[in-house]
């Protein structure tokens, strides 16, 4: 049987209205005509109910210097490119912006920085133009991902956790996961699971210790996707990291897409997916692999989105609707 | 009109809230009101049992001194709302009975004495809705929100949609990338179950829900902000489609959020909350049960469901009434 190529559910951007308020404020009071890139941040969550898109949230808190990621959510590192005119928004070289961002991820992987702090794998770009007179905002997200030279294929089809692990193991995994997350300063989206006599969740950097017995290691990540046949976007750069760092020692790995749902006061991690993938080493790669990730718009075309907040921000419209 | 009165009242109460001393002693069993400490305890309880609810710090400039800095209010994001209230009208009445009082002043009192104007328009809406119903149940994936021809933004939206095509780019790598799943092929049509076992992405409205502590009424207060299928903020009129028609503009008002920057948000006005909570607590007491204050928010979330019957938030385990 031919192995099936692995497909990832892309991130969908979710912005709250408060973000545009803060951006407008910053544009007027701080940035002025400054178009230089600004650091912002967002987050994703792995406990959404079935059917909800694989979302990344960027909120009014995105501009805070010290980011406070909500509990149980996973931080993403973003760069805001706010342009002054609609023309520079349109003409800006999106390809090179994405390449730069991909390069940064690649450098962090090669230098080992991303092994220490895997959050660096979860990057995003946000290109905006704010028409402050009309309260209309143009925006385009990119969630950069490094593409391996050859497609990654699935050796086994994804199964839910309860089919791959015993009830006992699931319980141990859950408690070990909680211990691991509470030992970190904020929730970490990428980790290792070792199954021996006991189930242990560990940091990604511990992989070096397990190269000899790599068979019992499962690569886990917090999965914002809710589909039962596909993993979410964060796995892509994670696999790139694994292929670059340990690709020579591993060719097949087991992956756990960790989904941490709860409903009616009952926690349920059994909708997590487990499968085995096969990939080629990226260790010998001297150049940064190609990078994809611009988000498609409502019509599934590569283009920006637009949001019109005049009905809730324009003082004259607000006054009219108050009567 | 009621809307305007509420708006004026809102401003006046903002001032009154400033002057009201913070409640210290527990009175929740006698009166249905709670102290900030009790709000905190009930909040911790709900966060523990329903991790979809989280504490939030809010905007720093709006921090309230009577609550811990990082536990100012509760939030749950991205709650799906698959149907408009009109599509599930029967459900609503069942909900009403649970909390209805015998005399006047019940939670759903507005239902019994609707102003003649309100009545006429709601019938009109119901009629126009009937023709839309069959269309809407077939497919919800169309990009344009339907059923609000009175909304003057529509024209602008269409114009923009035309303009936006000029921004689309071709020849980008993304178009050729095999490893990117096309989520639109996984959209689930609610009416046809042809997808079998495979789950899909449902194009649906979503809501962010907040519970704040209202210092004036000394009760929790629910706030909502909605997004359409394409994650654009809903207009006020669109959001009204997701509130029980009996509560619109009476118990549901648009006001500035006490902790968040941004536009006014829809809120369930807390003026009757304490009375209803007291009633429920009494009902439980009569049945021999004893309610701890920690379950206050769970009961609260259950009873506000009468206002937002189609928003599928988690209010956790069933408690015995």
Coordinates of C-alpha atoms in Angstrom, one line a residue:
Chain A
X1 CA 0.0 0.0 0.0
X2 CA 1.4 3.4 -0.9
X3 CA 1.8 5.7 2.0
X4 CA -0.5 8.7 2.1
X5 CA 1.0 12.2 2.0
X6 CA 0.4 14.0 5.2
X7 CA -1.8 17.1 5.0
X8 CA -2.0 19.8 7.7
X9 CA -5.0 21.9 8.5
X10 CA -3.8 25.5 8.2
X11 CA -4.4 28.1 10.9
X12 CA -7.4 30.4 10.6
X13 CA -6.8 33.8 12.0
X14 CA -9.2 35.1 14.7
X15 CA -8.9 38.8 15.7
X16 CA -11.0 40.5 18.3
X17 CA -12.4 44.0 17.9
X18 CA -10.2 45.3 20.7
X19 CA -7.1 44.5 18.5
X20 CA -8.2 47.1 16.0
X21 CA -8.8 49.6 18.7
X22 CA -5.3 49.2 20.1
X23 CA -3.8 49.3 16.6
X24 CA -5.6 52.5 15.8
X25 CA -4.4 54.0 19.1
X26 CA -0.8 52.9 18.5
X27 CA -0.9 54.2 14.9
X28 CA -2.0 57.6 16.1
X29 CA 0.0 57.9 19.3
X30 CA 3.1 55.9 18.8
X31 CA 3.9 54.6 15.3
X32 CA 2.9 57.7 13.3
X33 CA 4.4 57.1 9.9
X34 CA 6.8 54.5 11.2
X35 CA 6.4 51.4 9.0
X36 CA 9.1 49.3 10.7
X37 CA 8.0 45.8 11.8
X38 CA 6.7 45.5 15.4
X39 CA 6.7 42.5 17.6
X40 CA 3.2 41.2 18.6
X41 CA 2.0 37.9 19.9
X42 CA -1.0 35.6 19.7
X43 CA -2.0 32.2 20.9
X44 CA -3.8 29.0 20.1
X45 CA -5.8 26.5 22.1
X46 CA -6.1 22.7 21.8
X47 CA -9.5 22.2 23.4
X48 CA -12.0 23.5 20.9
X49 CA -15.1 21.4 20.2
X50 CA -15.4 19.3 17.0
X51 CA -16.0 21.3 13.9
X52 CA -14.3 24.6 14.9
X53 CA -11.5 25.7 12.6
X54 CA -7.9 25.4 13.6
X55 CA -7.6 28.9 15.0
X56 CA -5.0 31.4 16.1
X57 CA -6.1 34.3 18.2
X58 CA -4.7 37.7 18.2
X59 CA -6.3 40.1 20.7
X60 CA -6.0 43.5 22.2
X61 CA -3.3 42.0 24.4
X62 CA -1.1 41.4 21.3
X63 CA 0.9 44.6 21.8
X64 CA 1.7 44.1 25.5
X65 CA 5.4 44.1 26.1
X66 CA 5.2 41.2 28.5
X67 CA 2.9 38.8 26.9
X68 CA 0.4 37.0 29.1
X69 CA -0.9 34.0 27.3
X70 CA -4.2 32.8 28.7
X71 CA -4.1 29.7 30.8
X72 CA -4.1 26.5 28.8
X73 CA -3.2 28.4 25.6
X74 CA 0.0 28.4 23.6
X75 CA 2.0 31.4 22.7
X76 CA 2.8 32.4 19.2
X77 CA 5.4 35.1 18.2
X78 CA 4.3 37.5 15.6
X79 CA 5.5 40.5 13.5
X80 CA 3.3 43.3 12.6
X81 CA 3.9 45.2 9.3
X82 CA 1.5 48.1 9.4
X83 CA 1.7 50.1 6.1
X84 CA 0.8 53.8 5.8
X85 CA -1.0 53.6 2.5
X86 CA -3.2 51.2 0.7
X87 CA -0.7 51.2 -2.2
X88 CA 2.2 50.1 0.0
X89 CA -0.1 47.4 1.5
X90 CA -0.8 46.1 -2.0
X91 CA 2.7 46.4 -3.4
X92 CA 4.6 45.1 -0.4
X93 CA 6.7 42.1 -1.4
X94 CA 4.8 39.3 0.4
X95 CA 7.1 36.6 -0.9
X96 CA 10.2 38.1 0.6
X97 CA 8.5 38.9 3.9
X98 CA 7.5 35.2 4.2
X99 CA 11.0 34.1 3.2
X100 CA 12.6 36.3 5.8
X101 CA 10.3 34.8 8.5
X102 CA 11.0 31.3 7.2
X103 CA 14.7 32.0 7.4
X104 CA 14.4 33.1 11.0
X105 CA 12.7 29.8 11.9
X106 CA 15.3 27.8 10.0
X107 CA 18.1 29.7 11.7
X108 CA 16.5 29.0 15.1
X109 CA 16.3 25.3 14.2
X110 CA 19.9 25.0 13.0
X111 CA 21.3 27.0 15.9
X112 CA 19.4 24.9 18.4
X113 CA 17.5 27.8 19.8
X114 CA 14.2 26.3 18.9
X115 CA 15.1 23.1 20.7
X116 CA 15.5 25.1 23.9
X117 CA 12.5 27.2 23.2
X118 CA 10.1 25.5 20.8
X119 CA 7.7 28.5 20.9
X120 CA 10.0 30.0 18.2
X121 CA 8.5 27.5 15.8
X122 CA 5.1 29.1 16.1
X123 CA 5.5 32.4 14.2
X124 CA 3.1 34.5 12.3
X125 CA 3.2 37.6 10.2
X126 CA 0.4 40.2 10.1
X127 CA 0.3 42.8 7.3
X128 CA -2.1 45.6 7.9
X129 CA -3.4 48.8 6.6
X130 CA -5.7 50.8 8.8
X131 CA -8.0 53.4 7.2
X132 CA -8.6 55.4 10.3
X133 CA -11.0 57.8 8.7
X134 CA -13.4 55.1 7.6
X135 CA -12.7 52.6 10.4
X136 CA -11.8 50.0 7.7
X137 CA -8.9 47.6 8.2
X138 CA -7.2 45.5 5.6
X139 CA -5.2 42.6 6.9
X140 CA -3.4 39.5 5.8
X141 CA -1.9 36.8 8.0
X142 CA 0.9 34.4 7.3
X143 CA 1.7 31.4 9.4
X144 CA 5.1 30.5 8.0
X145 CA 6.0 26.9 7.6
X146 CA 9.2 25.2 6.2
X147 CA 8.5 22.6 3.5
X148 CA 10.8 19.6 3.4
X149 CA 12.2 18.8 0.0
X150 CA 10.1 15.6 -0.1
X151 CA 6.6 15.3 1.1
X152 CA 6.1 13.7 4.5
X153 CA 4.0 10.5 4.4
X154 CA 1.9 8.7 6.9
X155 CA 2.9 5.2 7.6
X156 CA -0.2 4.5 9.7
X157 CA -3.5 6.3 9.4
X158 CA -4.4 8.4 12.4
X159 CA -6.3 6.8 15.2
X160 CA -7.7 8.3 18.3
X161 CA -5.8 8.0 21.5
X162 CA -8.2 5.4 23.0
X163 CA -7.4 3.0 20.2
X164 CA -3.6 3.5 20.5
X165 CA -3.1 3.6 24.2
X166 CA -4.7 1.6 27.1
X167 CA -7.0 3.4 29.5
X168 CA -4.3 3.1 32.1
X169 CA -1.7 4.7 29.8
X170 CA -4.1 7.5 29.0
X171 CA -4.6 8.3 32.6
X172 CA -0.8 8.3 33.2
X173 CA -0.3 10.5 30.2
X174 CA -2.9 13.0 31.4
X175 CA -1.3 13.4 34.8
X176 CA 2.2 13.5 33.4
X177 CA 1.2 16.1 30.9
X178 CA -0.3 18.2 33.7
X179 CA 2.8 17.9 35.8
X180 CA 5.0 18.9 32.8
X181 CA 2.9 22.0 32.0
X182 CA 2.8 23.1 35.6
X183 CA 6.5 22.9 35.8
X184 CA 6.9 25.3 32.9
X185 CA 6.3 29.1 33.3
X186 CA 3.7 29.0 30.6
X187 CA 2.1 26.2 28.6
X188 CA 4.5 24.7 26.1
X189 CA 3.1 23.5 22.8
X190 CA 5.8 20.9 21.9
X191 CA 7.0 18.0 24.0
X192 CA 8.2 14.4 24.1
X193 CA 6.4 11.4 25.5
X194 CA 8.4 8.4 26.6
X195 CA 6.7 5.1 27.2
X196 CA 8.6 2.8 29.3
X197 CA 7.5 1.3 32.6
X198 CA 5.9 4.7 33.1
X199 CA 4.6 7.4 30.9
X200 CA 6.6 10.6 31.0
X201 CA 6.1 14.0 29.3
X202 CA 9.4 15.8 28.8
X203 CA 10.9 18.8 27.1
X204 CA 11.9 18.6 23.4
X205 CA 15.6 19.1 24.3
X206 CA 15.6 15.8 26.2
X207 CA 15.5 14.0 22.8
X208 CA 19.3 13.9 22.7
X209 CA 19.2 11.5 25.6
X210 CA 16.8 9.2 23.9
X211 CA 18.5 8.7 20.5
X212 CA 19.6 5.2 21.4
X213 CA 16.1 4.1 22.4
X214 CA 14.2 6.4 20.1
X215 CA 11.6 3.7 19.4
X216 CA 9.8 4.4 22.6
X217 CA 9.6 8.1 22.1
X218 CA 6.5 9.8 20.8
X219 CA 6.6 13.4 19.6
X220 CA 3.7 15.3 21.1
X221 CA 2.3 18.7 20.3
X222 CA -0.7 20.7 21.3
X223 CA -3.0 20.4 18.4
X224 CA -5.5 23.2 17.7
X225 CA -7.1 21.2 14.8
X226 CA -10.4 19.4 15.4
X227 CA -10.5 17.1 12.3
X228 CA -10.2 13.4 13.0
X229 CA -8.0 12.7 10.0
X230 CA -5.5 15.5 10.0
X231 CA -3.0 17.3 12.3
X232 CA -2.9 21.1 12.7
X233 CA -0.4 23.5 11.4
X234 CA 2.1 23.6 14.3
X235 CA 3.2 20.1 13.5
X236 CA 4.9 21.3 10.2
X237 CA 7.7 23.3 11.7
X238 CA 8.0 20.7 14.5
X239 CA 8.7 18.0 11.9
X240 CA 11.2 20.3 10.2
X241 CA 13.0 20.7 13.5
X242 CA 13.0 16.9 14.1
X243 CA 14.2 16.2 10.5
X244 CA 17.0 18.7 10.9
X245 CA 18.1 17.8 14.3
X246 CA 17.6 14.1 14.5
X247 CA 16.7 13.1 10.9
X248 CA 19.9 11.0 10.6
X249 CA 18.9 8.8 13.5
X250 CA 15.2 8.6 12.9
X251 CA 13.2 8.0 9.7
X252 CA 9.9 7.0 11.2
X253 CA 8.4 8.6 14.2
X254 CA 5.2 8.4 16.2
X255 CA 3.3 11.6 16.6
X256 CA 0.7 12.5 19.1
X257 CA -1.6 15.4 18.3
X258 CA -2.7 16.3 21.8
X259 CA -6.2 17.6 22.1
X260 CA -7.4 18.6 25.5
X261 CA -11.2 19.0 25.4
X262 CA -13.6 19.3 28.2
X263 CA -17.4 19.4 28.2
X264 CA -19.9 19.4 31.0
X265 CA -17.1 19.4 33.5
X266 CA -15.5 16.2 32.1
X267 CA -12.1 16.3 30.6
X268 CA -11.4 14.2 27.6
X269 CA -8.1 13.8 25.9
X270 CA -9.1 10.7 23.9
X271 CA -9.8 12.6 20.7
X272 CA -6.1 13.2 20.4
X273 CA -4.6 11.5 17.3
X274 CA -1.7 9.1 17.1
X275 CA 0.0 8.1 13.9
X276 CA 3.4 7.3 12.4
X277 CA 5.1 9.4 9.8
X278 CA 8.1 8.8 7.5
X279 CA 10.4 11.6 6.5
X280 CA 13.8 12.3 5.1
X281 CA 16.6 14.0 7.0
X282 CA 17.1 17.7 6.5
X283 CA 20.5 17.7 8.3
X284 CA 22.5 18.1 5.1
X285 CA 20.4 20.9 3.8
X286 CA 22.6 23.9 3.6
X287 CA 20.0 26.4 2.4
X288 CA 16.7 27.4 4.1
X289 CA 13.9 25.2 2.7
X290 CA 11.0 27.0 0.9
X291 CA 8.4 28.5 3.0
X292 CA 4.6 28.7 2.7
X293 CA 1.9 30.1 4.9
X294 CA -0.1 33.1 3.6
X295 CA -3.7 32.7 4.7
X296 CA -6.4 32.4 2.1
X297 CA -9.4 34.7 2.2
X298 CA -13.1 33.9 2.4
X299 CA -13.1 32.9 -1.3
X300 CA -10.2 30.5 -0.7
X301 CA -7.9 32.7 -2.8
X302 CA -4.6 34.1 -1.8
X303 CA -5.6 37.6 -0.8
X304 CA -6.1 39.9 2.2
X305 CA -9.3 40.3 4.3
X306 CA -11.1 43.4 5.2
X307 CA -13.0 44.3 8.3
X308 CA -15.3 47.3 8.5
X309 CA -15.8 48.5 12.1
X310 CA -17.5 51.8 11.3
X311 CA -20.8 50.7 12.8
X312 CA -19.1 50.2 16.2
X313 CA -16.3 52.7 16.1
X314 CA -17.5 55.7 14.1
X315 CA -18.8 58.3 16.6
X316 CA -21.3 59.6 14.1
X317 CA -22.8 56.1 13.5
X318 CA -22.7 55.3 17.2
X319 CA -24.6 58.4 17.9
X320 CA -27.2 57.6 15.3
X321 CA -27.8 54.1 16.5
X322 CA -28.2 55.3 20.1
X323 CA -31.5 57.0 19.4
Chain B
X1 CA -36.8 53.4 23.3
X2 CA -36.1 50.9 26.0
X3 CA -32.7 50.7 24.6
X4 CA -32.1 54.4 25.2
X5 CA -33.5 54.3 28.7
X6 CA -31.1 51.4 29.4
X7 CA -28.2 53.4 27.9
X8 CA -29.0 56.4 30.1
X9 CA -29.5 54.1 33.1
X10 CA -26.2 52.5 32.3
X11 CA -24.3 55.8 32.5
X12 CA -26.0 56.8 35.7
X13 CA -25.3 53.4 37.3
X14 CA -21.7 53.6 36.3
X15 CA -21.6 56.6 38.6
X16 CA -23.6 54.8 41.3
X17 CA -21.3 51.8 41.0
X18 CA -18.4 54.0 41.8
X19 CA -20.1 55.2 45.0
X20 CA -21.5 51.8 46.1
X21 CA -19.4 50.3 48.8
X22 CA -18.0 46.8 48.1
X23 CA -20.1 44.1 49.6
X24 CA -18.3 42.4 52.4
X25 CA -20.7 40.0 54.2
X26 CA -22.2 37.1 52.5
X27 CA -25.9 37.6 51.8
X28 CA -26.3 35.3 48.8
X29 CA -28.8 32.9 50.4
X30 CA -31.1 35.6 51.6
X31 CA -30.9 38.0 48.6
X32 CA -29.1 36.2 45.7
X33 CA -26.3 38.8 45.6
X34 CA -22.6 37.9 46.1
X35 CA -19.5 39.6 47.3
X36 CA -16.3 39.9 45.1
X37 CA -14.7 37.1 47.2
X38 CA -17.7 34.8 46.5
X39 CA -17.5 35.7 42.8
X40 CA -13.8 34.7 42.9
X41 CA -14.6 31.4 44.7
X42 CA -17.4 30.6 42.2
X43 CA -15.1 31.6 39.3
X44 CA -12.3 29.4 40.5
X45 CA -14.7 26.6 40.7
X46 CA -15.9 27.0 37.2
X47 CA -12.4 27.3 35.8
X48 CA -11.5 24.1 37.5
X49 CA -14.4 22.2 36.2
X50 CA -14.7 23.7 32.8
X51 CA -11.3 24.7 31.4
X52 CA -12.9 26.4 28.5
X53 CA -13.6 29.2 31.0
X54 CA -10.5 31.2 32.0
X55 CA -9.7 34.1 34.2
X56 CA -8.6 37.2 32.4
X57 CA -6.8 40.3 33.6
X58 CA -8.4 42.6 31.0
X59 CA -7.0 46.0 30.1
X60 CA -4.6 47.2 32.8
X61 CA -6.0 50.7 32.9
X62 CA -9.4 49.3 33.8
X63 CA -8.4 47.0 36.6
X64 CA -10.9 47.0 39.5
X65 CA -9.3 47.1 42.9
X66 CA -11.8 44.7 44.6
X67 CA -10.7 41.7 42.5
X68 CA -7.2 40.2 42.1
X69 CA -5.3 41.7 39.1
X70 CA -5.1 38.5 37.1
X71 CA -8.7 37.4 38.0
X72 CA -10.8 40.3 36.9
X73 CA -13.3 38.5 34.9
X74 CA -14.0 35.1 33.2
X75 CA -13.8 34.5 29.5
X76 CA -14.6 31.7 27.1
X77 CA -13.7 32.2 23.4
X78 CA -15.0 31.0 20.1
X79 CA -18.1 29.4 21.3
X80 CA -20.1 28.0 18.3
X81 CA -23.6 29.2 17.6
X82 CA -24.9 27.1 14.8
X83 CA -28.5 28.3 14.6
X84 CA -30.4 31.6 14.9
X85 CA -32.9 31.7 17.7
X86 CA -35.9 31.9 15.3
X87 CA -34.9 28.5 13.9
X88 CA -35.3 26.8 17.3
X89 CA -38.2 28.8 18.7
X90 CA -39.8 26.0 20.7
X91 CA -36.8 25.3 22.8
X92 CA -37.1 28.8 24.2
X93 CA -40.4 28.3 25.9
X94 CA -39.3 25.2 27.7
X95 CA -36.4 27.2 29.1
X96 CA -38.7 29.9 30.3
X97 CA -40.8 27.7 32.5
X98 CA -37.8 26.7 34.6
X99 CA -37.3 30.1 36.0
X100 CA -40.6 31.8 35.6
X101 CA -42.1 33.3 38.7
X102 CA -45.8 33.4 39.5
X103 CA -46.2 37.1 40.1
X104 CA -44.9 39.9 38.0
X105 CA -41.2 40.6 37.9
X106 CA -40.1 37.2 36.7
X107 CA -37.0 36.8 34.6
X108 CA -39.0 36.4 31.4
X109 CA -41.7 38.8 32.3
X110 CA -41.3 40.8 29.1
X111 CA -42.8 37.9 27.3
X112 CA -46.3 38.6 28.7
X113 CA -46.7 42.3 28.1
X114 CA -45.0 43.0 24.8
X115 CA -45.4 46.6 23.5
X116 CA -47.7 46.6 20.5
X117 CA -44.9 47.9 18.3
X118 CA -42.6 45.1 19.2
X119 CA -45.3 42.6 18.6
X120 CA -46.0 43.8 15.1
X121 CA -42.4 43.7 14.0
X122 CA -41.7 40.3 15.4
X123 CA -44.6 38.9 13.5
X124 CA -43.4 40.6 10.4
X125 CA -39.9 39.2 11.0
X126 CA -41.3 35.7 11.6
X127 CA -43.1 35.9 8.2
X128 CA -40.1 37.0 6.3
X129 CA -38.1 34.4 8.1
X130 CA -40.3 31.6 6.9
X131 CA -39.3 32.1 3.3
X132 CA -35.6 32.2 4.2
X133 CA -35.8 29.2 6.4
X134 CA -35.6 26.5 3.6
X135 CA -32.7 28.3 2.0
X136 CA -30.7 28.6 5.2
X137 CA -31.0 25.0 6.2
X138 CA -29.5 23.8 3.0
X139 CA -26.1 25.4 3.2
X140 CA -24.5 27.7 5.6
X141 CA -21.3 28.1 3.8
X142 CA -22.2 31.1 1.7
X143 CA -20.0 34.1 2.6
X144 CA -22.7 36.8 2.9
X145 CA -24.6 36.9 6.1
X146 CA -28.3 36.8 5.3
X147 CA -31.5 38.1 6.6
X148 CA -30.6 41.7 7.6
X149 CA -31.7 43.8 4.7
X150 CA -32.3 46.6 7.1
X151 CA -28.6 46.9 7.8
X152 CA -27.2 49.7 5.8
X153 CA -23.7 48.3 5.9
X154 CA -24.6 45.7 3.3
X155 CA -24.0 47.9 0.4
X156 CA -20.5 48.7 1.5
X157 CA -19.7 45.1 2.0
X158 CA -20.6 44.3 -1.5
X159 CA -18.4 47.0 -2.8
X160 CA -15.5 45.9 -0.8
X161 CA -15.9 42.4 -1.9
X162 CA -15.4 43.6 -5.5
X163 CA -12.4 45.7 -4.6
X164 CA -10.7 42.9 -2.8
X165 CA -10.3 40.8 -5.8
X166 CA -7.7 43.3 -7.1
X167 CA -5.6 42.4 -4.0
X168 CA -5.5 38.7 -4.7
X169 CA -2.2 37.3 -5.8
X170 CA -1.3 34.4 -8.0
X171 CA 1.9 32.5 -8.5
X172 CA 2.6 32.1 -4.8
X173 CA 4.0 28.9 -3.5
X174 CA 0.9 28.2 -1.4
X175 CA -1.1 27.4 -4.5
X176 CA 1.2 24.5 -5.3
X177 CA 1.7 23.2 -1.8
X178 CA 0.3 19.6 -1.4
X179 CA 0.8 19.4 2.3
X180 CA -1.7 22.2 3.0
X181 CA -5.2 20.8 3.6
X182 CA -7.9 22.8 1.8
X183 CA -10.3 23.2 4.7
X184 CA -13.2 24.1 2.4
X185 CA -13.3 20.5 1.1
X186 CA -13.9 19.5 4.7
X187 CA -16.8 21.8 5.3
X188 CA -19.6 20.0 6.8
X189 CA -23.0 20.7 5.5
X190 CA -25.3 20.4 8.5
X191 CA -28.3 19.0 6.5
X192 CA -26.5 16.3 4.6
X193 CA -24.7 13.7 6.6
X194 CA -22.9 12.3 3.5
X195 CA -19.5 12.8 5.0
X196 CA -20.0 9.7 7.1
X197 CA -17.5 9.2 9.9
X198 CA -15.1 12.0 8.9
X199 CA -15.6 15.2 10.9
X200 CA -15.5 18.5 9.1
X201 CA -15.1 22.2 9.7
X202 CA -18.4 23.8 10.3
X203 CA -18.8 27.3 9.0
X204 CA -20.6 28.9 11.9
X205 CA -20.9 32.0 13.9
X206 CA -18.9 32.1 17.1
X207 CA -19.1 34.2 20.3
X208 CA -16.7 35.3 23.0
X209 CA -18.5 35.2 26.3
X210 CA -17.3 37.2 29.4
X211 CA -18.6 37.1 33.0
X212 CA -17.8 40.2 34.9
X213 CA -18.7 41.2 38.5
X214 CA -21.2 44.0 38.6
X215 CA -20.4 46.0 41.6
X216 CA -23.7 47.9 41.6
X217 CA -26.0 44.9 41.3
X218 CA -23.6 42.7 43.2
X219 CA -24.1 39.9 40.7
X220 CA -22.2 38.4 37.8
X221 CA -22.9 40.0 34.5
X222 CA -22.7 38.3 31.1
X223 CA -21.1 40.0 28.0
X224 CA -21.1 38.7 24.4
X225 CA -19.3 39.6 21.3
X226 CA -20.1 37.7 18.1
X227 CA -18.3 36.9 14.8
X228 CA -19.7 35.7 11.6
X229 CA -18.7 32.6 9.5
X230 CA -15.8 34.5 8.2
X231 CA -14.7 35.8 11.6
X232 CA -15.8 39.3 11.0
X233 CA -17.5 41.1 13.9
X234 CA -21.3 40.8 13.8
X235 CA -23.3 44.0 13.7
X236 CA -25.6 44.7 16.6
X237 CA -28.6 43.7 14.5
X238 CA -27.0 40.4 13.5
X239 CA -26.2 39.7 17.2
X240 CA -29.8 40.3 18.1
X241 CA -30.7 37.2 16.0
X242 CA -29.0 35.1 18.6
X243 CA -30.8 36.4 21.6
X244 CA -34.2 35.2 22.7
X245 CA -36.6 37.6 21.0
X246 CA -38.3 38.4 24.3
X247 CA -35.1 39.8 25.9
X248 CA -33.8 42.0 23.1
X249 CA -33.5 45.6 24.0
X250 CA -35.0 44.9 27.4
X251 CA -32.6 42.6 29.2
X252 CA -30.0 42.7 26.4
X253 CA -28.2 46.1 26.1
X254 CA -25.1 47.4 24.3
X255 CA -22.6 48.9 26.7
X256 CA -18.9 49.6 27.1
X257 CA -17.2 46.6 28.6
X258 CA -15.8 47.3 32.1
X259 CA -12.5 45.6 31.4
X260 CA -11.9 45.6 27.7
X261 CA -11.1 48.2 25.1
X262 CA -13.1 48.3 21.9
X263 CA -16.7 48.8 20.8
X264 CA -19.7 48.4 23.0
X265 CA -20.6 44.8 23.7
X266 CA -23.9 43.1 24.2
X267 CA -24.7 42.4 27.8
X268 CA -27.4 40.7 29.7
X269 CA -28.6 43.4 32.1
X270 CA -28.2 42.2 35.7
X271 CA -31.1 44.0 37.2
X272 CA -33.1 40.8 37.8
X273 CA -30.3 38.4 38.4
X274 CA -30.3 38.5 42.2
X275 CA -34.1 37.9 42.4
X276 CA -33.9 34.9 40.0
X277 CA -30.8 33.5 41.8
X278 CA -32.6 33.8 45.1
X279 CA -35.6 32.0 43.7
X280 CA -33.5 29.1 42.4
X281 CA -31.6 28.9 45.7
X282 CA -35.0 28.7 47.5
X283 CA -36.2 26.0 45.1
X284 CA -33.1 23.9 45.8
X285 CA -33.5 24.5 49.6
X286 CA -37.1 23.3 49.4
X287 CA -36.0 20.2 47.7
X288 CA -33.6 19.6 50.7
X289 CA -30.5 20.6 48.8
X290 CA -27.9 23.1 50.0
X291 CA -26.2 25.2 47.4
X292 CA -22.7 26.3 48.2
X293 CA -21.7 29.7 46.8
X294 CA -19.1 28.1 44.6
X295 CA -21.8 26.7 42.2
X296 CA -23.3 30.2 41.9
X297 CA -21.8 30.7 38.4
X298 CA -22.9 27.4 37.1
X299 CA -26.5 28.2 38.0
X300 CA -26.0 31.6 36.6
X301 CA -24.8 30.2 33.3
X302 CA -27.7 27.8 33.2
X303 CA -30.3 30.5 33.7
X304 CA -28.9 33.0 31.2
X305 CA -29.2 30.3 28.6
X306 CA -32.8 31.4 28.3
X307 CA -31.5 34.5 26.7
X308 CA -29.0 32.9 24.4
X309 CA -30.5 29.4 23.8
X310 CA -28.4 28.7 20.7
X311 CA -24.9 29.6 21.9
X312 CA -23.3 26.4 22.9
X313 CA -21.1 27.4 25.8
X314 CA -20.1 24.9 28.5
X315 CA -21.8 25.4 31.8
X316 CA -20.7 22.0 33.1
X317 CA -22.3 19.2 35.0
X318 CA -25.9 19.1 35.9
X319 CA -26.8 20.0 39.3
X320 CA -30.0 18.8 41.1
X321 CA -32.7 21.4 41.2

